[in-house]
Amino acid sequence: MQIFIEKDYSAMSKKAAQIFADEIRKKPNLVLGLATGSTPMGTYQELIRMHKEESLDFSQVVSFNLDEYYGLTPEDSQSYNYFMFENLFNSINIQRENIHIPDGRASDIENYCREYDNKIESFGGIDLQLLGIGVNGHIGFNEPSDRLIVGTHLTNLTEDTIKANSRFFDSPDQVPTKAITMGIGSIMKAKKIILLASGKSKAEIMAKLINTDCISTELPASLLKLHRDVTIIMDEEAASNL
Ligand code: PGA
């Protein structure tokens, strides 16, 4: 695990975007795994700036998103589909057919999830996966539990996650209670992983993650310790308990 501690959110975002840009320039048809939430927004803004000012080309890039709230339509302003178009896709030259986001309306869930994983495989797997981390240590919506599921699946959100995500909703009871998420195995198959953490609220979990020499399904991000190429980029606030 490589760990970078950057001064603030902006520096963290620029560092992450630079790695993305370098990888895209090396391999124009890079397969990206993308995340939503507050943490990656600055990285996306920087990638948009690089697209506009430095000709960073997404025309051959393929993307797979980590997760989506179950039950929301892609047009719903709370959906992760909506988030991705608003915060990235509408402002870069990625091709619509190269964008993959789990469909919150999927009905035959088991089949749908298997096909999502097969689709990732059909592109040769994810080259570069971006992750945030939940205050409870989740990655994607792989919540702490006595077991973790390998492939993409439908999951129940924990109280911690519902509470953390309620800041985007008018009230906690509007937060969906289920989501489709890439599984821990889908994430671990990515060739390169970047995990971002920003702000005081992540200080405790980052200290726990970095200081432990154990892996545990109760701390899903700890599984990343088994991966060969993980880069953690955090700001000083997130690193303040180390
Ligand atoms: P956040 O979410 O970026 O909004 O803090 C991270 C996560 O829950 O994975």
XYZ file of N, CA and C and ligand atoms in Angstrom:
735
model
N 0.848 -1.202 0.000
C 0.000 0.000 0.000
C 0.877 1.242 0.000
N 0.614 2.108 -0.950
C 1.345 3.373 -0.946
C 0.435 4.415 -0.312
N 0.962 5.220 0.562
C 0.105 6.202 1.252
C 0.634 7.607 1.022
N -0.245 8.484 0.555
C 0.118 9.889 0.396
C -0.780 10.722 1.301
N -0.173 11.636 2.025
C -0.960 12.577 2.835
C -0.781 13.955 2.215
N -1.890 14.495 1.730
C -1.856 15.796 1.057
C -2.441 16.856 1.983
N -2.070 18.096 1.715
C -2.445 19.184 2.623
C -3.959 19.296 2.827
N -4.687 19.277 1.734
C -6.143 19.487 1.861
C -6.890 18.750 0.741
N -8.194 18.957 0.726
C -9.057 18.259 -0.238
C -8.630 18.537 -1.682
N -8.292 19.798 -1.933
C -7.923 20.172 -3.289
C -6.639 19.455 -3.728
N -5.654 19.422 -2.853
C -4.390 18.754 -3.190
C -4.614 17.246 -3.360
N -5.457 16.673 -2.510
C -5.771 15.240 -2.627
C -6.415 14.960 -3.994
N -7.360 15.819 -4.366
C -8.098 15.623 -5.619
C -7.164 15.747 -6.823
N -6.266 16.724 -6.753
C -5.338 16.931 -7.884
C -4.395 15.741 -8.026
N -3.946 15.241 -6.908
C -3.033 14.081 -6.947
C -3.742 12.873 -7.597
N -4.983 12.635 -7.184
C -5.734 11.503 -7.745
C -5.975 11.714 -9.241
N -6.385 12.911 -9.608
C -6.689 13.182 -11.022
C -5.439 13.009 -11.878
N -4.295 13.397 -11.341
C -3.047 13.260 -12.097
C -2.757 11.788 -12.401
N -3.007 10.922 -11.417
C -2.779 9.488 -11.647
C -3.735 8.994 -12.743
N -5.004 9.422 -12.651
C -5.979 9.042 -13.684
C -5.501 9.503 -15.064
N -5.095 10.767 -15.143
C -4.691 11.325 -16.432
C -3.480 10.578 -16.985
N -2.511 10.294 -16.129
C -1.312 9.567 -16.588
C -1.700 8.202 -17.146
N -2.597 7.526 -16.445
C -3.002 6.179 -16.886
C -3.791 6.242 -18.195
N -4.645 7.248 -18.328
C -5.446 7.380 -19.562
C -4.526 7.709 -20.743
N -3.508 8.532 -20.480
C -2.589 8.874 -21.584
C -1.757 7.658 -21.991
N -1.445 6.799 -21.014
C -0.685 5.579 -21.340
C -1.554 4.583 -22.106
N -2.837 4.512 -21.711
C -3.747 3.524 -22.322
C -5.074 4.218 -22.586
N -5.277 4.738 -23.792
C -6.479 5.552 -24.071
C -7.799 4.813 -23.859
N -7.780 3.474 -23.968
C -9.036 2.739 -23.745
C -9.085 2.130 -22.336
N -8.560 2.903 -21.393
C -8.525 2.455 -19.993
C -9.936 2.117 -19.493
N -10.027 1.083 -18.667
C -11.314 0.733 -18.054
C -11.296 1.253 -16.624
N -12.175 2.211 -16.362
C -12.211 2.854 -15.047
C -13.311 2.266 -14.181
N -13.037 2.152 -12.892
C -14.075 1.879 -11.913
C -14.299 3.183 -11.162
N -15.527 3.662 -11.136
C -15.762 4.998 -10.578
C -16.670 4.958 -9.357
N -16.509 5.981 -8.531
C -17.238 6.065 -7.265
C -18.032 7.370 -7.210
N -19.013 7.391 -6.330
C -19.804 8.608 -6.112
C -19.559 9.092 -4.679
N -20.300 10.124 -4.269
C -20.128 10.652 -2.917
C -19.380 11.976 -2.959
N -19.157 12.559 -1.788
C -18.482 13.863 -1.718
C -17.014 13.746 -2.098
N -16.403 12.622 -1.721
C -14.948 12.508 -1.842
C -14.426 12.644 -3.277
N -15.017 11.946 -4.270
C -14.408 12.022 -5.606
C -14.770 13.273 -6.415
N -15.645 14.126 -5.886
C -16.116 15.257 -6.698
C -14.972 16.165 -7.166
N -14.021 16.428 -6.287
C -12.891 17.293 -6.644
C -12.012 16.643 -7.700
N -11.876 15.328 -7.622
C -11.098 14.602 -8.634
C -11.784 14.744 -9.990
N -13.109 14.609 -9.996
C -13.847 14.732 -11.253
C -13.726 16.156 -11.809
N -13.791 17.151 -10.914
C -13.649 18.541 -11.391
C -12.291 18.747 -12.047
N -11.268 18.179 -11.443
C -9.918 18.322 -11.986
C -9.791 17.565 -13.325
N -10.431 16.419 -13.426
C -10.397 15.686 -14.704
C -11.121 16.484 -15.799
N -12.211 17.146 -15.423
C -12.937 17.984 -16.394
C -12.024 19.133 -16.853
N -11.329 19.738 -15.884
C -10.414 20.833 -16.239
C -9.325 20.311 -17.188
N -8.796 19.146 -16.898
C -7.740 18.587 -17.754
C -8.282 18.263 -19.145
N -9.533 17.816 -19.195
C -10.151 17.545 -20.502
C -10.250 18.847 -21.302
N -10.702 19.912 -20.614
C -10.940 21.178 -21.338
C -9.640 21.925 -21.655
N -8.707 21.903 -20.706
C -7.514 22.750 -20.885
C -6.297 21.977 -21.374
N -6.292 20.677 -21.155
C -5.078 19.917 -21.497
C -5.395 18.747 -22.434
N -6.566 18.820 -23.080
C -6.967 17.826 -24.088
C -6.945 16.383 -23.577
N -7.228 16.183 -22.293
C -7.313 14.802 -21.794
C -8.516 14.151 -22.485
N -8.236 13.050 -23.179
C -9.227 12.466 -24.088
C -9.884 11.227 -23.490
N -11.195 11.281 -23.353
C -11.943 10.149 -22.789
C -12.699 9.372 -23.876
N -12.401 9.653 -25.148
C -13.245 9.100 -26.212
C -13.216 7.566 -26.274
N -12.142 6.962 -25.772
C -12.083 5.488 -25.787
C -12.193 4.885 -24.389
N -12.291 5.758 -23.385
C -12.336 5.278 -21.997
C -13.664 4.562 -21.729
N -13.588 3.503 -20.937
C -14.781 2.740 -20.546
C -14.935 2.904 -19.040
N -16.170 3.028 -18.562
C -16.331 3.180 -17.107
C -17.382 2.225 -16.552
N -17.114 1.788 -15.339
C -18.080 0.990 -14.579
C -18.226 1.635 -13.217
N -19.442 1.955 -12.832
C -19.615 2.505 -11.486
C -19.764 1.405 -10.456
N -19.352 1.759 -9.267
C -19.348 0.821 -8.152
C -20.730 0.403 -7.700
N -21.639 1.382 -7.657
C -22.910 1.078 -6.985
C -24.029 2.025 -7.406
N -25.234 1.652 -7.008
C -26.417 2.489 -7.263
C -27.484 2.144 -6.223
N -28.185 3.157 -5.770
C -29.316 2.910 -4.869
C -30.364 2.062 -5.575
N -30.888 1.083 -4.856
C -31.914 0.224 -5.432
C -33.275 0.904 -5.317
N -33.988 0.900 -6.426
C -35.335 1.481 -6.421
C -35.384 2.878 -7.032
N -34.239 3.496 -7.255
C -34.256 4.825 -7.865
C -34.094 4.698 -9.389
N -34.779 5.567 -10.114
C -34.605 5.582 -11.570
C -33.337 6.377 -11.892
N -32.760 6.152 -13.066
C -31.541 6.896 -13.429
C -31.777 8.409 -13.447
N -33.022 8.814 -13.702
C -33.326 10.258 -13.784
C -33.476 10.878 -12.413
N -33.654 10.080 -11.375
C -33.855 10.618 -10.027
C -32.618 11.415 -9.612
N -32.821 12.623 -9.115
C -31.667 13.473 -8.818
C -30.823 12.936 -7.660
N -31.354 11.939 -6.927
C -30.569 11.316 -5.849
C -29.822 10.071 -6.335
N -30.080 9.696 -7.594
C -29.436 8.465 -8.059
C -27.973 8.720 -8.374
N -27.196 7.654 -8.317
C -25.772 7.782 -8.641
C -25.567 7.970 -10.140
N -26.534 7.468 -10.916
C -26.493 7.714 -12.351
C -26.529 9.228 -12.604
N -27.483 9.886 -11.981
C -27.642 11.341 -12.127
C -26.367 12.050 -11.668
N -25.851 11.624 -10.529
C -24.626 12.214 -9.966
C -23.485 12.156 -10.981
N -23.298 10.986 -11.596
C -22.149 10.809 -12.494
C -22.258 11.697 -13.732
N -23.489 11.822 -14.258
C -23.634 12.674 -15.442
C -23.431 14.137 -15.060
N -24.011 14.537 -13.926
C -23.872 15.924 -13.465
C -22.427 16.293 -13.149
N -21.729 15.372 -12.484
C -20.404 15.712 -11.941
C -19.234 15.329 -12.831
N -19.500 14.523 -13.862
C -18.386 14.135 -14.746
C -18.798 13.947 -16.207
N -19.686 13.000 -16.440
C -19.874 12.539 -17.819
C -20.370 13.625 -18.774
N -21.228 14.542 -18.279
C -21.744 15.595 -19.169
C -20.652 16.568 -19.601
N -19.528 16.552 -18.911
C -18.500 17.569 -19.170
C -17.230 17.009 -19.794
N -17.243 15.722 -20.152
C -16.080 15.128 -20.826
C -16.567 14.400 -22.079
N -15.619 13.926 -22.897
C -16.037 13.304 -24.163
C -16.085 11.778 -24.091
N -16.532 11.245 -22.953
C -16.728 9.791 -22.865
C -17.950 9.423 -23.704
N -17.919 8.254 -24.328
C -19.052 7.866 -25.164
C -20.117 7.183 -24.313
N -21.352 7.542 -24.583
C -22.490 7.049 -23.806
C -22.461 5.523 -23.668
N -22.137 4.847 -24.779
C -22.178 3.368 -24.757
C -21.031 2.769 -23.942
N -20.065 3.579 -23.573
C -18.953 3.069 -22.757
C -19.177 3.264 -21.252
N -20.327 3.864 -20.908
C -20.638 4.129 -19.498
C -21.515 3.010 -18.945
N -21.107 2.459 -17.812
C -21.919 1.411 -17.171
C -22.151 1.778 -15.720
N -23.419 1.832 -15.345
C -23.794 2.130 -13.954
C -24.884 1.126 -13.588
N -24.778 0.466 -12.435
C -25.855 -0.474 -12.088
C -27.227 0.220 -12.172
N -28.208 -0.545 -12.649
C -29.550 0.007 -12.842
C -30.393 -0.260 -11.598
N -30.770 0.800 -10.912
C -31.544 0.687 -9.678
C -32.928 0.106 -9.873
N -33.320 -0.084 -11.141
C -34.652 -0.653 -11.406
C -34.569 -2.112 -11.832
N -33.362 -2.679 -11.831
C -33.197 -4.052 -12.333
C -34.141 -4.996 -11.591
N -34.754 -5.937 -12.325
C -35.710 -6.820 -11.659
C -35.111 -8.191 -11.363
N -34.600 -8.872 -12.394
C -33.998 -10.186 -12.140
C -32.587 -9.938 -11.603
N -32.533 -9.584 -10.312
C -31.300 -9.072 -9.717
C -30.107 -10.004 -9.896
N -30.330 -11.296 -9.617
C -29.176 -12.206 -9.671
C -28.551 -12.226 -11.054
N -29.414 -12.350 -12.042
C -28.946 -12.359 -13.430
C -28.304 -11.037 -13.804
N -28.980 -9.973 -13.392
C -28.496 -8.641 -13.719
C -27.075 -8.433 -13.172
N -26.868 -8.843 -11.918
C -25.566 -8.642 -11.276
C -24.499 -9.504 -11.936
N -24.865 -10.738 -12.301
C -23.900 -11.617 -12.973
C -23.486 -10.996 -14.307
N -24.474 -10.431 -14.995
C -24.167 -9.805 -16.289
C -23.279 -8.576 -16.119
N -23.486 -7.843 -15.032
C -22.634 -6.658 -14.780
C -21.179 -7.096 -14.623
N -20.965 -8.158 -13.848
C -19.599 -8.676 -13.666
C -19.036 -9.227 -14.983
N -19.891 -9.923 -15.749
C -19.429 -10.458 -17.037
C -19.026 -9.336 -17.983
N -19.792 -8.262 -17.930
C -19.494 -7.108 -18.796
C -18.125 -6.532 -18.441
N -17.854 -6.421 -17.141
C -16.537 -5.918 -16.713
C -15.454 -6.838 -17.283
N -15.674 -8.136 -17.136
C -14.688 -9.109 -17.634
C -14.516 -8.985 -19.150
N -15.623 -8.716 -19.855
C -15.550 -8.658 -21.322
C -14.662 -7.515 -21.804
N -14.444 -6.529 -20.943
C -13.523 -5.433 -21.293
C -12.118 -5.700 -20.746
N -11.904 -6.911 -20.229
C -10.575 -7.248 -19.707
C -10.394 -6.852 -18.254
N -11.476 -6.517 -17.570
C -11.396 -6.138 -16.152
C -11.113 -4.654 -15.984
N -11.238 -4.201 -14.742
C -11.039 -2.777 -14.444
C -9.539 -2.495 -14.303
N -9.079 -1.483 -15.014
C -7.657 -1.108 -14.932
C -7.393 -0.249 -13.701
N -8.288 0.693 -13.451
C -8.047 1.665 -12.379
C -9.360 1.921 -11.637
N -9.387 1.544 -10.383
C -10.608 1.661 -9.575
C -10.450 2.787 -8.558
N -11.389 3.706 -8.570
C -11.411 4.782 -7.575
C -12.361 4.385 -6.450
N -11.929 4.568 -5.217
C -12.786 4.248 -4.066
C -12.801 5.392 -3.064
N -13.959 5.588 -2.444
C -14.014 6.362 -1.212
C -14.042 5.338 -0.079
N -14.263 5.800 1.118
C -14.411 4.858 2.242
C -15.521 5.385 3.137
N -16.369 4.487 3.615
C -17.429 4.912 4.537
C -16.856 5.119 5.931
N -17.575 5.861 6.763
C -17.125 6.037 8.153
C -17.053 4.687 8.872
N -17.777 3.693 8.340
C -17.735 2.351 8.940
C -16.752 1.426 8.233
N -15.997 1.965 7.283
C -14.996 1.141 6.589
C -15.512 0.451 5.339
N -16.743 0.782 4.935
C -17.236 0.119 3.718
C -16.508 0.633 2.482
N -16.433 -0.203 1.453
C -15.993 0.240 0.128
C -17.072 -0.209 -0.858
N -17.434 0.688 -1.777
C -18.682 0.484 -2.494
C -19.732 0.444 -1.402
N -20.713 -0.448 -1.547
C -21.653 -0.650 -0.436
C -21.418 -2.029 0.181
N -20.162 -2.428 0.232
C -19.810 -3.661 0.947
C -19.677 -3.286 2.413
N -20.756 -3.501 3.145
C -20.850 -3.048 4.531
C -20.194 -4.047 5.484
N -19.705 -3.574 6.653
C -19.123 -4.491 7.630
C -20.106 -5.612 7.957
N -19.578 -6.837 7.989
C -20.445 -7.997 8.202
C -19.561 -9.192 8.526
N -20.183 -10.298 8.973
C -19.341 -11.470 9.223
C -18.973 -12.183 7.923
N -19.554 -11.749 6.804
C -19.125 -12.283 5.510
C -19.310 -11.209 4.451
N -18.479 -11.268 3.444
C -18.584 -10.320 2.341
C -18.868 -11.097 1.069
N -19.625 -10.495 0.182
C -20.009 -11.188 -1.051
C -19.019 -10.813 -2.163
N -18.645 -11.807 -2.941
C -17.574 -11.618 -3.927
C -18.033 -10.761 -5.110
N -19.151 -11.151 -5.715
C -19.573 -10.489 -6.954
C -20.556 -9.352 -6.704
N -20.963 -8.714 -7.791
C -21.966 -7.651 -7.725
C -23.260 -8.234 -7.149
N -23.910 -7.486 -6.277
C -25.098 -8.025 -5.590
C -25.957 -6.899 -5.022
N -27.149 -7.293 -4.594
C -28.058 -6.368 -3.908
C -27.767 -6.465 -2.416
N -27.663 -5.321 -1.749
C -27.314 -5.359 -0.326
C -28.181 -4.388 0.475
N -28.278 -4.667 1.767
C -28.961 -3.735 2.673
C -27.935 -2.744 3.204
N -28.298 -1.485 3.268
C -27.394 -0.480 3.823
C -27.477 -0.508 5.350
N -26.359 -0.267 5.993
C -26.364 -0.243 7.459
C -26.889 1.115 7.951
N -27.247 1.150 9.214
C -27.714 2.399 9.836
C -26.665 3.499 9.696
N -25.388 3.138 9.903
C -24.293 4.114 9.782
C -24.293 4.777 8.415
N -24.451 3.948 7.392
C -24.398 4.459 6.017
C -25.637 5.305 5.722
N -26.793 4.842 6.167
C -28.019 5.601 5.932
C -27.897 6.979 6.605
N -27.347 6.977 7.816
C -27.179 8.238 8.544
C -26.175 9.144 7.801
N -25.043 8.566 7.388
C -24.017 9.376 6.703
C -24.566 9.939 5.393
N -25.355 9.148 4.672
C -25.828 9.589 3.361
C -27.076 10.456 3.438
N -27.673 10.538 4.637
C -28.909 11.321 4.762
C -28.641 12.807 4.538
N -27.361 13.220 4.582
C -27.072 14.639 4.344
C -27.443 15.069 2.920
N -27.569 14.104 2.017
C -27.942 14.438 0.641
C -29.460 14.427 0.446
N -30.194 14.002 1.477
C -31.657 13.866 1.368
C -32.330 14.833 2.345
N -33.640 15.044 2.175
C -34.353 15.941 3.090
C -34.447 15.332 4.480
N -34.576 13.995 4.547
C -34.628 13.345 5.863
C -34.102 11.916 5.734
N -33.623 11.325 6.869
C -33.043 9.981 6.795
C -34.003 8.938 6.229
N -35.336 9.130 6.464
C -36.247 8.088 5.975
C -36.425 8.124 4.458
N -35.817 9.119 3.808
C -35.860 9.128 2.334
C -34.675 8.394 1.712
N -33.678 8.049 2.543
C -32.499 7.356 2.003
C -32.908 5.923 1.659
N -32.638 5.488 0.417
C -32.966 4.088 0.100
C -32.253 3.152 1.073
N -32.855 2.016 1.353
C -32.259 1.097 2.330
C -31.483 -0.031 1.659
N -31.569 -0.083 0.335
C -30.856 -1.139 -0.407
C -30.082 -0.532 -1.561
N -29.046 -1.238 -1.986
C -28.267 -0.777 -3.138
C -27.715 -1.972 -3.889
N -27.444 -1.745 -5.172
C -26.683 -2.737 -5.940
C -25.231 -2.282 -5.864
N -24.346 -3.185 -5.507
C -22.938 -2.812 -5.393
C -22.030 -3.855 -6.015
N -20.949 -3.420 -6.581
C -19.907 -4.361 -6.962
C -19.465 -5.052 -5.690
N -19.145 -6.329 -5.780
C -18.715 -7.068 -4.592
C -17.246 -6.834 -4.311
N -16.809 -7.383 -3.205
C -15.424 -7.185 -2.781
C -14.472 -7.843 -3.795
N -14.939 -8.948 -4.400
C -14.102 -9.629 -5.400
C -14.001 -8.819 -6.678
N -15.131 -8.203 -7.076
C -15.114 -7.371 -8.294
C -14.119 -6.230 -8.090
N -14.098 -5.668 -6.881
C -13.185 -4.549 -6.589
C -11.739 -5.043 -6.560
N -11.526 -6.165 -5.890
C -10.147 -6.665 -5.728
C -9.525 -7.118 -7.049
N -10.381 -7.387 -8.061
C -9.833 -7.807 -9.360
C -9.271 -6.628 -10.145
N -9.572 -5.402 -9.714
C -9.052 -4.231 -10.432
C -7.529 -4.262 -10.394
N -6.924 -3.832 -11.498
C -5.449 -3.924 -11.561
C -4.797 -2.891 -10.650
N -5.404 -1.729 -10.545
C -4.837 -0.672 -9.709
C -5.997 -0.007 -8.955
N -5.789 0.296 -7.696
C -6.872 0.871 -6.879
C -6.367 2.146 -6.208
N -7.189 3.177 -6.251
C -6.886 4.411 -5.513
C -8.011 4.631 -4.514
N -7.681 4.724 -3.257
C -8.681 5.017 -2.226
C -8.432 6.424 -1.702
N -9.492 7.229 -1.697
C -9.393 8.607 -1.226
C -10.117 8.755 0.105
N -9.562 9.589 0.972
C -10.254 9.904 2.232
C -9.976 11.356 2.575
N -11.044 12.055 2.925
C -10.905 13.481 3.209
C -11.741 13.866 4.423
N -11.185 14.730 5.244
C -11.956 15.330 6.335
C -11.873 14.575 7.640
N -12.206 15.311 8.710
C -12.167 14.809 10.095
C -13.001 13.550 10.276
N -14.155 13.512 9.573
C -15.073 12.384 9.800
C -14.439 11.050 9.397
N -13.380 11.091 8.589
C -12.732 9.848 8.148
C -11.473 9.535 8.960
N -11.128 10.427 9.919
C -9.857 10.253 10.649
C -9.829 8.941 11.433
N -10.937 8.643 12.096
C -10.963 7.452 12.949
C -10.827 6.170 12.117
N -11.614 6.087 11.039
C -11.569 4.853 10.242
C -10.227 4.711 9.526
N -9.636 5.838 9.116
C -8.340 5.744 8.424
C -7.249 5.286 9.381
N -7.308 5.744 10.626
C -6.313 5.302 11.614
C -6.481 3.798 11.847
N -7.739 3.375 11.964
C -8.023 1.961 12.194
C -7.502 1.122 11.019
N -7.785 1.583 9.813
C -7.380 0.849 8.608
C -5.864 0.767 8.490
N -5.217 1.876 8.677
C -3.772 1.909 8.435
C -2.999 1.254 9.581
N -3.502 1.395 10.780
C -2.754 0.842 11.920
C -2.928 -0.664 12.109
N -3.963 -1.230 11.507
C -4.167 -2.663 11.741
C -3.319 -3.514 10.800
N -2.883 -4.636 11.309
C -2.137 -5.572 10.482
C -3.028 -6.775 10.167
N -4.315 -6.631 10.448
C -5.249 -7.737 10.232
C -6.185 -7.389 9.081
N -6.751 -8.411 8.494
C -7.871 -8.163 7.589
C -9.113 -8.722 8.256
N -10.229 -8.047 8.026
C -11.474 -8.485 8.630
C -12.639 -8.048 7.763
N -13.624 -8.940 7.628
C -14.824 -8.561 6.869
C -15.615 -7.494 7.623
N -15.293 -7.304 8.916
C -15.954 -6.246 9.686
C -15.346 -4.877 9.352
N -14.212 -4.891 8.642
C -13.606 -3.653 8.144
C -13.285 -3.914 6.662
N -14.335 -3.790 5.814
C -14.167 -4.226 4.420
C -12.938 -3.628 3.724
N -12.605 -2.374 4.016
C -11.444 -1.763 3.342
C -10.141 -2.473 3.702
N -10.130 -3.218 4.817
C -8.889 -3.900 5.207
C -8.516 -4.995 4.207
N -9.513 -5.501 3.441
C -9.213 -6.517 2.425
C -8.240 -5.973 1.379
N -8.225 -4.645 1.232
C -7.325 -4.035 0.244
C -5.863 -4.296 0.587
N -5.609 -4.656 1.831
C -4.227 -4.971 2.227
C -3.690 -6.193 1.475
N -4.608 -6.975 0.875
C -4.186 -8.152 0.111
C -3.896 -7.814 -1.354
N -4.196 -6.579 -1.748
C -4.035 -6.191 -3.162
C -2.628 -5.676 -3.414
N -2.124 -5.940 -4.624
C -0.743 -5.580 -4.956
C -0.538 -4.107 -5.249
N -1.581 -3.407 -5.682
C -1.351 -2.044 -6.165
C -2.450 -1.089 -5.667
N -2.357 -0.762 -4.397
C -3.327 0.169 -3.807
C -2.601 1.445 -3.404
N -3.166 2.569 -3.801
C -2.635 3.866 -3.382
C -3.708 4.561 -2.554
N -3.350 4.934 -1.338
C -4.275 5.704 -0.510
C -3.837 7.163 -0.570
N -4.774 8.028 -0.897
C -4.465 9.457 -0.882
C -5.449 10.097 0.096
N -4.919 10.731 1.115
C -5.833 11.387 2.070
C -5.336 12.780 2.386
N -6.243 13.585 2.907
C -5.800 14.924 3.299
C -5.391 14.909 4.774
N -4.832 16.026 5.212
C -4.279 16.053 6.578
C -5.351 15.804 7.625
N -6.577 16.272 7.368
C -7.640 16.035 8.347
C -7.952 14.537 8.492
N -8.023 13.844 7.359
C -8.304 12.398 7.414
C -7.141 11.636 8.037
N -5.947 12.239 7.983
C -4.758 11.573 8.537
C -4.484 11.994 9.973
N -5.391 12.799 10.549
C -5.066 13.438 11.827
C -5.055 12.476 13.032
N -5.552 11.253 12.876
C -5.496 10.296 14.005
C -4.404 9.253 13.825
N -3.632 9.376 12.769
C -2.625 8.328 12.491
C -1.529 8.357 13.548
P -18.359 10.137 0.858
O -18.768 8.618 0.836
O -17.355 10.308 -0.245
O -19.623 10.879 0.561
O -17.779 10.420 2.198
C -17.767 7.650 0.795
C -18.372 6.273 0.899
O -19.390 6.118 1.588
O -17.813 5.351 0.311
